[in-house]
Coordinates of N, CA and C and ligand atoms in Angstrom, one line a residue:
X1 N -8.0 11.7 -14.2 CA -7.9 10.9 -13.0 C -9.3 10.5 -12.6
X2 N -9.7 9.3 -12.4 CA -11.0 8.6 -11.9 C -11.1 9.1 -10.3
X3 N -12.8 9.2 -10.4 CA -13.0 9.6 -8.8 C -12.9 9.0 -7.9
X4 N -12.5 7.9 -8.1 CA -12.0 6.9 -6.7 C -10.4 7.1 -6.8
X5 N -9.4 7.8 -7.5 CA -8.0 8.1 -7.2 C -8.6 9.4 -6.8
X6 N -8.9 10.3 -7.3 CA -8.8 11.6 -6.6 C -9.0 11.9 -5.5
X7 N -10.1 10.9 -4.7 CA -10.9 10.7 -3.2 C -10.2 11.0 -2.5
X8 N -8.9 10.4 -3.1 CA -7.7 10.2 -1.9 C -6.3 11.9 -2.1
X9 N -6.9 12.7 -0.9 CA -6.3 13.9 -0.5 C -6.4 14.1 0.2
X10 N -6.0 15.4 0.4 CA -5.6 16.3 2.0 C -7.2 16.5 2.6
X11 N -8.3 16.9 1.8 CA -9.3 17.2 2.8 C -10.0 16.1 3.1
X12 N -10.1 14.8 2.2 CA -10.7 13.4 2.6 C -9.7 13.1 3.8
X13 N -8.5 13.4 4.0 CA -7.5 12.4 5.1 C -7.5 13.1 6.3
X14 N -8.1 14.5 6.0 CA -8.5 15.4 7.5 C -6.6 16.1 7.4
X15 N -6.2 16.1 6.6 CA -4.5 16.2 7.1 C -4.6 18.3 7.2
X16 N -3.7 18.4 8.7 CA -3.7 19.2 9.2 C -2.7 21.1 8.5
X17 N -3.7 22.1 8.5 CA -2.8 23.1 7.3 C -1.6 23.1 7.9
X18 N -1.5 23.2 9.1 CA -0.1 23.4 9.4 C 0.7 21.9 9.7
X19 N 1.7 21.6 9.0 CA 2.0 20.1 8.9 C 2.8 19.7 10.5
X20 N 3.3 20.6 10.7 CA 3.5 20.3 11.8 C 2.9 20.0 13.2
X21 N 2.0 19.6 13.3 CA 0.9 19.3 14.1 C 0.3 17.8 13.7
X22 N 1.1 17.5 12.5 CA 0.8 16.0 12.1 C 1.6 15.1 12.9
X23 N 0.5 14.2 13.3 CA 1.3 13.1 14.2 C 1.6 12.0 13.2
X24 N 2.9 11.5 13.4 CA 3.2 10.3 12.8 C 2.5 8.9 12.6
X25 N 2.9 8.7 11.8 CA 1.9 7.0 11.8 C 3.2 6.0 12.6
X26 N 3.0 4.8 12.6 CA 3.7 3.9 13.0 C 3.7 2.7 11.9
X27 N 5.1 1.8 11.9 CA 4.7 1.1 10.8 C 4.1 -0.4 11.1
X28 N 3.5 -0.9 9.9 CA 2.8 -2.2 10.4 C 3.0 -3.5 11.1
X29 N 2.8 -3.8 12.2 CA 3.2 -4.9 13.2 C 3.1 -6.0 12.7
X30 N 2.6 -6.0 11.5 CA 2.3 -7.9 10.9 C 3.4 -7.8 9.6
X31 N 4.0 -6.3 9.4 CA 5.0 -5.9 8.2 C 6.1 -6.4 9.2
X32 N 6.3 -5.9 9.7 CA 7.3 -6.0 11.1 C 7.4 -7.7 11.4
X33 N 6.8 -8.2 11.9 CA 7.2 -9.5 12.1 C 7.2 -10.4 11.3
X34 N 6.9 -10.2 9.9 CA 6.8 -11.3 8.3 C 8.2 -10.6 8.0
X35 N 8.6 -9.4 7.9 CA 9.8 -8.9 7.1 C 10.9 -9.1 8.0
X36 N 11.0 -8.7 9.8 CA 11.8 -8.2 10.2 C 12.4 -9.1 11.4
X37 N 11.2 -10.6 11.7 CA 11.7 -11.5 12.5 C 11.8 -12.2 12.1
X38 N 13.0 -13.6 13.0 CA 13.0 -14.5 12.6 C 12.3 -15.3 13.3
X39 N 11.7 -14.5 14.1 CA 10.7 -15.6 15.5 C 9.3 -15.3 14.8
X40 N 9.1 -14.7 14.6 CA 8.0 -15.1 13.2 C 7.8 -15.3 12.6
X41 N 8.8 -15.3 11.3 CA 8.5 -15.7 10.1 C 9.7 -16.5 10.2
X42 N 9.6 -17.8 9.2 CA 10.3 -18.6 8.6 C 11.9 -18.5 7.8
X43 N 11.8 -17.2 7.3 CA 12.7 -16.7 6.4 C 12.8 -15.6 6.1
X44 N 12.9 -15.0 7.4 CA 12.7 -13.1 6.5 C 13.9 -12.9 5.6
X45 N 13.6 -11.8 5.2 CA 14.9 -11.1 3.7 C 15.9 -10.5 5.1
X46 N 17.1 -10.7 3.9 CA 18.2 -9.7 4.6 C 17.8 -8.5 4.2
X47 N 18.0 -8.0 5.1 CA 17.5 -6.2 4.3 C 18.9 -5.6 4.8
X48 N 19.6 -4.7 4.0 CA 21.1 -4.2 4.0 C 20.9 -2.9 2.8
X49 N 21.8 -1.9 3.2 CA 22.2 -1.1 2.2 C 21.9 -1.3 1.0
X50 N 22.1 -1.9 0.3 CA 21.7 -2.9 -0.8 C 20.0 -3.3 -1.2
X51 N 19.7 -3.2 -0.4 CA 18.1 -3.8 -0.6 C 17.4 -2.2 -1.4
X52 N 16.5 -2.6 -2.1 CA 15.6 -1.8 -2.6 C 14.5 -2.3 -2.4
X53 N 13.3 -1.5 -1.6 CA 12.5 -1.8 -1.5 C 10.8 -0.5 -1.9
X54 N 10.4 -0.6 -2.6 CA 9.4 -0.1 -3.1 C 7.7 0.0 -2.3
X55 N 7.4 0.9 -1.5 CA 6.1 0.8 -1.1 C 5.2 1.3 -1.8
X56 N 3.7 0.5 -2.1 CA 2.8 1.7 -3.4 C 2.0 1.4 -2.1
X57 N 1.5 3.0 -2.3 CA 0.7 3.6 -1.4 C 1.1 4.3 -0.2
X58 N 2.5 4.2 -0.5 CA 2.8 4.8 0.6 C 2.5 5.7 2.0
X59 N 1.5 6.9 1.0 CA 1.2 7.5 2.2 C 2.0 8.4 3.2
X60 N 1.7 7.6 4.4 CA 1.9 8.7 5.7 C 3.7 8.1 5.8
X61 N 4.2 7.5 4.7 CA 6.0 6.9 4.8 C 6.5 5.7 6.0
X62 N 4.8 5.7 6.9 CA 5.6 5.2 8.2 C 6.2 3.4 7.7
X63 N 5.7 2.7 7.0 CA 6.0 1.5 6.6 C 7.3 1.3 5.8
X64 N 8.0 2.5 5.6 CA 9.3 2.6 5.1 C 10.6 2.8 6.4
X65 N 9.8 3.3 7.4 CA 11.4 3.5 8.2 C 11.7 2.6 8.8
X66 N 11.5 1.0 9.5 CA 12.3 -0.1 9.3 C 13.6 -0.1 8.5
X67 N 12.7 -0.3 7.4 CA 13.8 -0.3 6.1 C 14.9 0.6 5.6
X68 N 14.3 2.2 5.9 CA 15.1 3.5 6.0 C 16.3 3.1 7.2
X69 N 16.1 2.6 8.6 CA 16.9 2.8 9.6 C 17.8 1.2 8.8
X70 N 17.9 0.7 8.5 CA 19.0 -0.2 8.1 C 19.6 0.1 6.7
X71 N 19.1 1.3 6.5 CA 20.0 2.0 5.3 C 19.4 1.5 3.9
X72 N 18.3 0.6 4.1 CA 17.9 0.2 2.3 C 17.5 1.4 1.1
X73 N 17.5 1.1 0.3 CA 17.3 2.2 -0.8 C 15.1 2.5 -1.2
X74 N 15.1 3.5 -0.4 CA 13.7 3.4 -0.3 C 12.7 3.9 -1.4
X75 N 11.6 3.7 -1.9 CA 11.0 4.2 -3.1 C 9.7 4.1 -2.6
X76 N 8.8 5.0 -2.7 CA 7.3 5.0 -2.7 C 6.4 5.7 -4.3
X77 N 5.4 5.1 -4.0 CA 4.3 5.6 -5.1 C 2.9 6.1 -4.5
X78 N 2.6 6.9 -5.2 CA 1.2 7.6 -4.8 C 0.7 7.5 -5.8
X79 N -1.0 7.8 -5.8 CA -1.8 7.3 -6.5 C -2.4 8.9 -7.1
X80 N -1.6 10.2 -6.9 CA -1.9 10.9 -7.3 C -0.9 12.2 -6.4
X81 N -0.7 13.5 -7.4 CA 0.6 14.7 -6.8 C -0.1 15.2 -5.6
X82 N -1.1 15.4 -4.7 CA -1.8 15.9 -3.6 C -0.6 14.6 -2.3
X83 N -1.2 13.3 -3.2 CA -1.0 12.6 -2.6 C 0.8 12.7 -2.2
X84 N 1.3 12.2 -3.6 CA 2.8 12.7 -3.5 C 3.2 13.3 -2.3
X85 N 2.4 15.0 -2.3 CA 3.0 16.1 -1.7 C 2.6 15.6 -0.3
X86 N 1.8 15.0 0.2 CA 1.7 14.5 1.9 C 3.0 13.4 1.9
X87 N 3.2 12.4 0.8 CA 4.1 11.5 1.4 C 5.6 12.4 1.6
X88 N 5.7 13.0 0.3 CA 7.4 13.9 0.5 C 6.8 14.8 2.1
X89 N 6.0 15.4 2.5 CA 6.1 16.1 4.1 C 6.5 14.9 4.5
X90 N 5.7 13.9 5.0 CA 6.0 13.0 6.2 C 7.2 12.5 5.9
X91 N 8.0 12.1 4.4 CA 9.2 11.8 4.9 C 10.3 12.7 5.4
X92 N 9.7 13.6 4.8 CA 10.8 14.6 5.4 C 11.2 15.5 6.9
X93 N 9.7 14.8 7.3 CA 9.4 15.3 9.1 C 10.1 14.1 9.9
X94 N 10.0 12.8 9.0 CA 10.8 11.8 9.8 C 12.3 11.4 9.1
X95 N 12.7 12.1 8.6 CA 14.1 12.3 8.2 C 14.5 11.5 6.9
X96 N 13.7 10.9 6.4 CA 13.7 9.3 5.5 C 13.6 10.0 4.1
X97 N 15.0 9.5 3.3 CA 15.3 9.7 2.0 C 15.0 8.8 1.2
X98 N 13.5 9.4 0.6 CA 13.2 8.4 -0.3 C 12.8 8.9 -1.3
X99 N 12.5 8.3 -2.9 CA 11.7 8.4 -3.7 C 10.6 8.5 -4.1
X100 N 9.7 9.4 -3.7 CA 8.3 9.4 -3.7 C 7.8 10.1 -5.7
X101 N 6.6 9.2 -5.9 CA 6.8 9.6 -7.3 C 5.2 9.0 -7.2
X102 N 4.4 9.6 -8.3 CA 2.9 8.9 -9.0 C 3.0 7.7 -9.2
X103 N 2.6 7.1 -9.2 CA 2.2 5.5 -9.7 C 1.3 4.7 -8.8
X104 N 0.6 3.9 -9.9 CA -0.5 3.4 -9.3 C -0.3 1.7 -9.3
X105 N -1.0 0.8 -8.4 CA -1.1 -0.7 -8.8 C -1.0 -1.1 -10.1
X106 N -1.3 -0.9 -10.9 CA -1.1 -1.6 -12.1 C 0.0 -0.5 -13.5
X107 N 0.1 0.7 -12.6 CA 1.5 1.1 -13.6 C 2.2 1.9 -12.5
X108 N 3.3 1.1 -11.7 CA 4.0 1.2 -10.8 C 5.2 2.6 -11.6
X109 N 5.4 2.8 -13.1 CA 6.5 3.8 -13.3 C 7.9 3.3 -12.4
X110 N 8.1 1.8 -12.6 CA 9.6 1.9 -12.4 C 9.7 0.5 -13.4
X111 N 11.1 0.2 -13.5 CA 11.5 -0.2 -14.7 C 11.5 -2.0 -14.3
X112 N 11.9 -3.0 -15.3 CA 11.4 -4.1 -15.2 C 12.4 -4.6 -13.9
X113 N 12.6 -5.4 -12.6 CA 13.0 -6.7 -12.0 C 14.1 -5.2 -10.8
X114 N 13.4 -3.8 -10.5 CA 14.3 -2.9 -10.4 C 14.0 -3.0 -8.7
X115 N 13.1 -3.7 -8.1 CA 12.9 -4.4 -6.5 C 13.6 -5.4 -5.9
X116 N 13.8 -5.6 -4.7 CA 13.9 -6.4 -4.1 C 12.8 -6.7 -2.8
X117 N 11.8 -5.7 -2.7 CA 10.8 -6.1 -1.8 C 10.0 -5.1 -2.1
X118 N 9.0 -6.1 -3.0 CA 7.5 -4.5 -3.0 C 6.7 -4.9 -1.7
X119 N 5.9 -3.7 -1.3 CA 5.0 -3.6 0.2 C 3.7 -3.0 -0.8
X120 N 2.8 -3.9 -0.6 CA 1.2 -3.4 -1.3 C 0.7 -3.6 0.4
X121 N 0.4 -2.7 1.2 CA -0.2 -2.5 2.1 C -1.4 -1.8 2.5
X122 N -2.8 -2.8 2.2 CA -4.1 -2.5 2.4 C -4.2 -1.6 0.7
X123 N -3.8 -1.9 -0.4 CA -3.5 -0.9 -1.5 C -4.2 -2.1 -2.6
X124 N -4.2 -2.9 -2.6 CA -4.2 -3.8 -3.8 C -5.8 -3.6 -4.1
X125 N -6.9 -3.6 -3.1 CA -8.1 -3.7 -3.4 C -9.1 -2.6 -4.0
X126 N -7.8 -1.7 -4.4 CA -8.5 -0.2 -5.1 C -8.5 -0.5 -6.4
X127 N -8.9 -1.7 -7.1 CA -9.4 -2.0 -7.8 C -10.7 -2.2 -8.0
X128 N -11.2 -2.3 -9.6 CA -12.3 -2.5 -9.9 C -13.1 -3.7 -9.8
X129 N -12.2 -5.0 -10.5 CA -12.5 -6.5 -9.9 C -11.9 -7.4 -10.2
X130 N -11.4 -8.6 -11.0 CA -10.7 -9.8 -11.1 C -9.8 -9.4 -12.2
X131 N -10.1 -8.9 -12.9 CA -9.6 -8.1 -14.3 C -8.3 -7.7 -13.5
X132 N -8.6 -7.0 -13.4 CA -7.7 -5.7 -12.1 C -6.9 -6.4 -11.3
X133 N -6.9 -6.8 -10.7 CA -6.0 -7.9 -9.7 C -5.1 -8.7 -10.3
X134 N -5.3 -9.5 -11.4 CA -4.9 -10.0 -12.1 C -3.9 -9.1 -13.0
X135 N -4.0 -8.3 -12.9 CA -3.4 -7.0 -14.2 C -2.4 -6.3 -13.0
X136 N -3.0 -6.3 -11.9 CA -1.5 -6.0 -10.5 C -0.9 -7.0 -10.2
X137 N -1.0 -8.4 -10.3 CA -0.3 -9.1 -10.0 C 1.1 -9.1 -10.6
X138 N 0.4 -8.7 -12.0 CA 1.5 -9.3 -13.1 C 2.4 -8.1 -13.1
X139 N 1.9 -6.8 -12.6 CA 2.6 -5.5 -12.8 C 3.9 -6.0 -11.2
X140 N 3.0 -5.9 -10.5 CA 4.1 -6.3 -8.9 C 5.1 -7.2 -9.1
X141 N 4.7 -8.0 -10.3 CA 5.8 -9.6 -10.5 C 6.7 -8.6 -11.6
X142 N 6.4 -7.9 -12.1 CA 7.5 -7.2 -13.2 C 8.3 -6.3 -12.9
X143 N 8.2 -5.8 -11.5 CA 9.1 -5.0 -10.7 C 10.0 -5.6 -9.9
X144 N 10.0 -7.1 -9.3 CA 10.4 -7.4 -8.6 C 11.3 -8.0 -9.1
X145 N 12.4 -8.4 -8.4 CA 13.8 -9.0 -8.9 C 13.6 -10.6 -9.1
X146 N 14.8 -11.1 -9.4 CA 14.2 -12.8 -9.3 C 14.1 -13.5 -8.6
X147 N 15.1 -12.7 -6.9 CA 14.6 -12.9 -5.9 C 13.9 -12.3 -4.9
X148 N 13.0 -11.4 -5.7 CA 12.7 -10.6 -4.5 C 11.2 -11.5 -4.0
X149 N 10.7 -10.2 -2.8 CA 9.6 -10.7 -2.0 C 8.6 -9.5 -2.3
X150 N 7.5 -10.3 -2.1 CA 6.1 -9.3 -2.5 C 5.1 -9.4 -0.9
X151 N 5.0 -8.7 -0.2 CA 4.5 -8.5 0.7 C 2.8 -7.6 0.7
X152 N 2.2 -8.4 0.9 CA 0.0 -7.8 0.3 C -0.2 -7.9 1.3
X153 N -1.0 -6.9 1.8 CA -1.8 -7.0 2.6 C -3.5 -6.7 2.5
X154 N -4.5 -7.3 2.8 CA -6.3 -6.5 1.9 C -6.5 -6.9 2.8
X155 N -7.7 -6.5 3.0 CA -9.2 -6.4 3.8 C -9.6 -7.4 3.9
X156 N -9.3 -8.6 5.0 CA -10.8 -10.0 5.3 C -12.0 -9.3 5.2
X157 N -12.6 -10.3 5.0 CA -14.3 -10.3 5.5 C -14.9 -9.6 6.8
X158 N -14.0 -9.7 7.8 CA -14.5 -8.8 9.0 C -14.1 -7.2 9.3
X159 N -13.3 -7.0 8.1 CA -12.7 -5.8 7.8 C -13.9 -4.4 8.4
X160 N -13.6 -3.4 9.0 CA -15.1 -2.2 9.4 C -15.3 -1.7 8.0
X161 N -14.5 -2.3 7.0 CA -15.3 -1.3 6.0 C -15.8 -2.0 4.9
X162 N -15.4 -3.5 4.7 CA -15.8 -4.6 4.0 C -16.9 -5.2 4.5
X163 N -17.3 -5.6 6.2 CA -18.2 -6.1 7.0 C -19.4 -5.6 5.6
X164 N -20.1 -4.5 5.7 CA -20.9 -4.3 5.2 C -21.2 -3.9 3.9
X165 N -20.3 -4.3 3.3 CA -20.2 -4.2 1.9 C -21.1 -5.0 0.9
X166 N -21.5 -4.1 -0.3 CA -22.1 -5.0 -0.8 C -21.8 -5.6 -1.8
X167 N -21.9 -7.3 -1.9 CA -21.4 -8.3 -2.8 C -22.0 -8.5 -4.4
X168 N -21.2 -7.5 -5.0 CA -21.7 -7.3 -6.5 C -21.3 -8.5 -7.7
X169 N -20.2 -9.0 -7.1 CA -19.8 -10.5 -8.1 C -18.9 -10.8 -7.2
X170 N -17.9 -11.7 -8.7 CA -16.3 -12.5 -7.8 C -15.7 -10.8 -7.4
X171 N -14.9 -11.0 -6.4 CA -14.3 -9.7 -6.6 C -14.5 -8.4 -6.6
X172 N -16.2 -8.2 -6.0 CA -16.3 -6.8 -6.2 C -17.1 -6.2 -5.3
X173 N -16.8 -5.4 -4.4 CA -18.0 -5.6 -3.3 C -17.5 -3.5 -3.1
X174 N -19.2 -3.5 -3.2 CA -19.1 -1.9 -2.5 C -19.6 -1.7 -1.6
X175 N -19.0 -0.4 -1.6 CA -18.5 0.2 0.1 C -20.1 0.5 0.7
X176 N -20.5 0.3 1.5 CA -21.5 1.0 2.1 C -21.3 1.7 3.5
X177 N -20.0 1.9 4.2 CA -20.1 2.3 5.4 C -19.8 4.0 5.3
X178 N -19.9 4.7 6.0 CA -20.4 6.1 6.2 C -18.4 6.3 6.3
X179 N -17.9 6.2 5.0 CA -16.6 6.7 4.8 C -16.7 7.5 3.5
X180 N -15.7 8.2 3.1 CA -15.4 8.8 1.6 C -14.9 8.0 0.5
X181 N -14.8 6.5 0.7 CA -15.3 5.8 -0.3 C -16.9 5.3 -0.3
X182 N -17.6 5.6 0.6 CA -18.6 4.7 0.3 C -18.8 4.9 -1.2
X183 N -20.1 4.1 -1.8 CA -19.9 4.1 -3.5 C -19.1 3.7 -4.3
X184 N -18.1 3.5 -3.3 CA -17.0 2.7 -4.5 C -16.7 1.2 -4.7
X185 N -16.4 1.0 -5.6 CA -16.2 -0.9 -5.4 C -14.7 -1.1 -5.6
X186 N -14.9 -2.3 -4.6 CA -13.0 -2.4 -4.3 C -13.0 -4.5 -4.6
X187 N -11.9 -4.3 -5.0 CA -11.6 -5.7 -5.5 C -11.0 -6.3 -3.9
X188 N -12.2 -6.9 -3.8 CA -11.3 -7.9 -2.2 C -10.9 -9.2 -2.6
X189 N -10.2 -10.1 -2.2 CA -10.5 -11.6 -2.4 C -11.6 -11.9 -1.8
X190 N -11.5 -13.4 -2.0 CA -12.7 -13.5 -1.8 C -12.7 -14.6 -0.5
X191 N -11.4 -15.4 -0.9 CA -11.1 -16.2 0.2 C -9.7 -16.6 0.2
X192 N -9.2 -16.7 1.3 CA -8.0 -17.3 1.1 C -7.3 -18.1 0.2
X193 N -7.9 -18.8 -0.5 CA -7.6 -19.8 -1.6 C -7.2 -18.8 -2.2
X194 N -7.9 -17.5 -2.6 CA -7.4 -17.1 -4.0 C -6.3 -16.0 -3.8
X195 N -5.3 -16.3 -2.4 CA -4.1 -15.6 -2.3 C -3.1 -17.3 -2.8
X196 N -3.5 -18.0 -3.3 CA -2.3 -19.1 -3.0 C -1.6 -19.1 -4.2
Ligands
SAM1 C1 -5.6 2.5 3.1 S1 -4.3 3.5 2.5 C2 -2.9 2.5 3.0 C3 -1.7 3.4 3.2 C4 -0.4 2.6 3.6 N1 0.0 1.6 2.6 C5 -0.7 2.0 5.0 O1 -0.8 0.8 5.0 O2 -0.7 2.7 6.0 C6 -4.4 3.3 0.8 C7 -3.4 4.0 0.0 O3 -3.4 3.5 -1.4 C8 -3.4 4.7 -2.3 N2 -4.1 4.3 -3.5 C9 -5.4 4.4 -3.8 N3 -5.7 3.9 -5.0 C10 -4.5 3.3 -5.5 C11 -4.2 2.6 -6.6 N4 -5.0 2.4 -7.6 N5 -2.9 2.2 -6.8 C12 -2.0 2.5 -5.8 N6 -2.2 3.1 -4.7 C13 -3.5 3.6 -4.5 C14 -4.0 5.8 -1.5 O4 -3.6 7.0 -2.0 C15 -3.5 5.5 -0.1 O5 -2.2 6.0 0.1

């Protein structure tokens, strides 16, 4: 495992020995109004029993219970078993039966067109640089169905931990802020154009 997947654990996340003392996350307000209104968005998905929807990066599970409380078929990935084992607690402290399993952006470990909604939330830019991006695109488009939806979210330019980053090429900018990535280089876009 590369040192920028391992970073990510229990003593970098501050997460607490006794789990139960862990406060819940909440899930995304801009996930929430693109997926789950129609007074925001244009066309959200039906989401029903039926839906499969896959989150990589899961995490703390909170961006799954929307989708959990309307009964969809839930799946998450982590970027490593530490990781795993924090997302299986959280789902199981907030009741949410899901799939939690390793996999990373570019080898997601599920089978070809097997989504109906992947969630890359703040997750895509743990890449190296255009290479990389390009190589998750194609992985995210191979999971997804023919009609599914792919929902990204990354880091603008005013981002607290992009702000001061330093601009190594297209696509590559390291971390300089006083976090547990500093040192690392994360693939951001670069500008809106290059989400179109
Ligand atoms: C900033 S957190 C975002 C967590 C969650 N998606 C959210 O929005 O609250 C980044 C997540 O990506 C995971 N991660 C790190 N590198 C990854 C990679 N190469 N592929 C997939 N996930 C990765 C981390 O373990 C962590 O859960």
């Amino acid at each position: 495992m590369s040192e920028k997947s391992a970073a990510w654990n229990t003593k970098n996340l501050g997460i607490p020995d006794e789990f139960s003392k862990f406060v819940r996350h909440h899930p995304s307000e801009l996930m929430l109004r693109s997926l789950f209104s129609a007074t925001y968005s244009e066309n959200p998905p039906q989401i029903t029993s039926a839906t499969r929807v896959l989150d990589i990066g899961v995490m703390y599970v909170n961006n799954l219970v929307p989708f959990h409380d309307r009964g969809a078929r839930c799946f998450g990935v982590e970027i490593n078993e530490d990781m795993v084992g924090i997302a299986n607690r959280c789902a199981a402290q907030q009741g949410i039966d899901a799939d939690i399993r390793v996999g990373s952006n570019r080898n997601l470990g599920h089978g070809d067109k097997s989504f109906d909604i992947v969630l890359s939330i703040n997750v895509i830019h743990y890449e190296n640089d255009q290479a990389g991006l390009r190589a998750v695109i194609e992985e995210y488009h191979r999971v997804l169905d023919d009609e599914g939806r792919l929902f990204v979210v990354s880091a603008g330019p005013e981002h607290y931990i992009r702000v001061d980053a330093k601009h190594l090429g297209p696509n590559r900018f390291e971390i300089t802020a006083d976090d547990f990535r500093r040192g690392q280089v994360m693939a951001y876009f670069e500008n809106e154009a290059q989400l179109g």
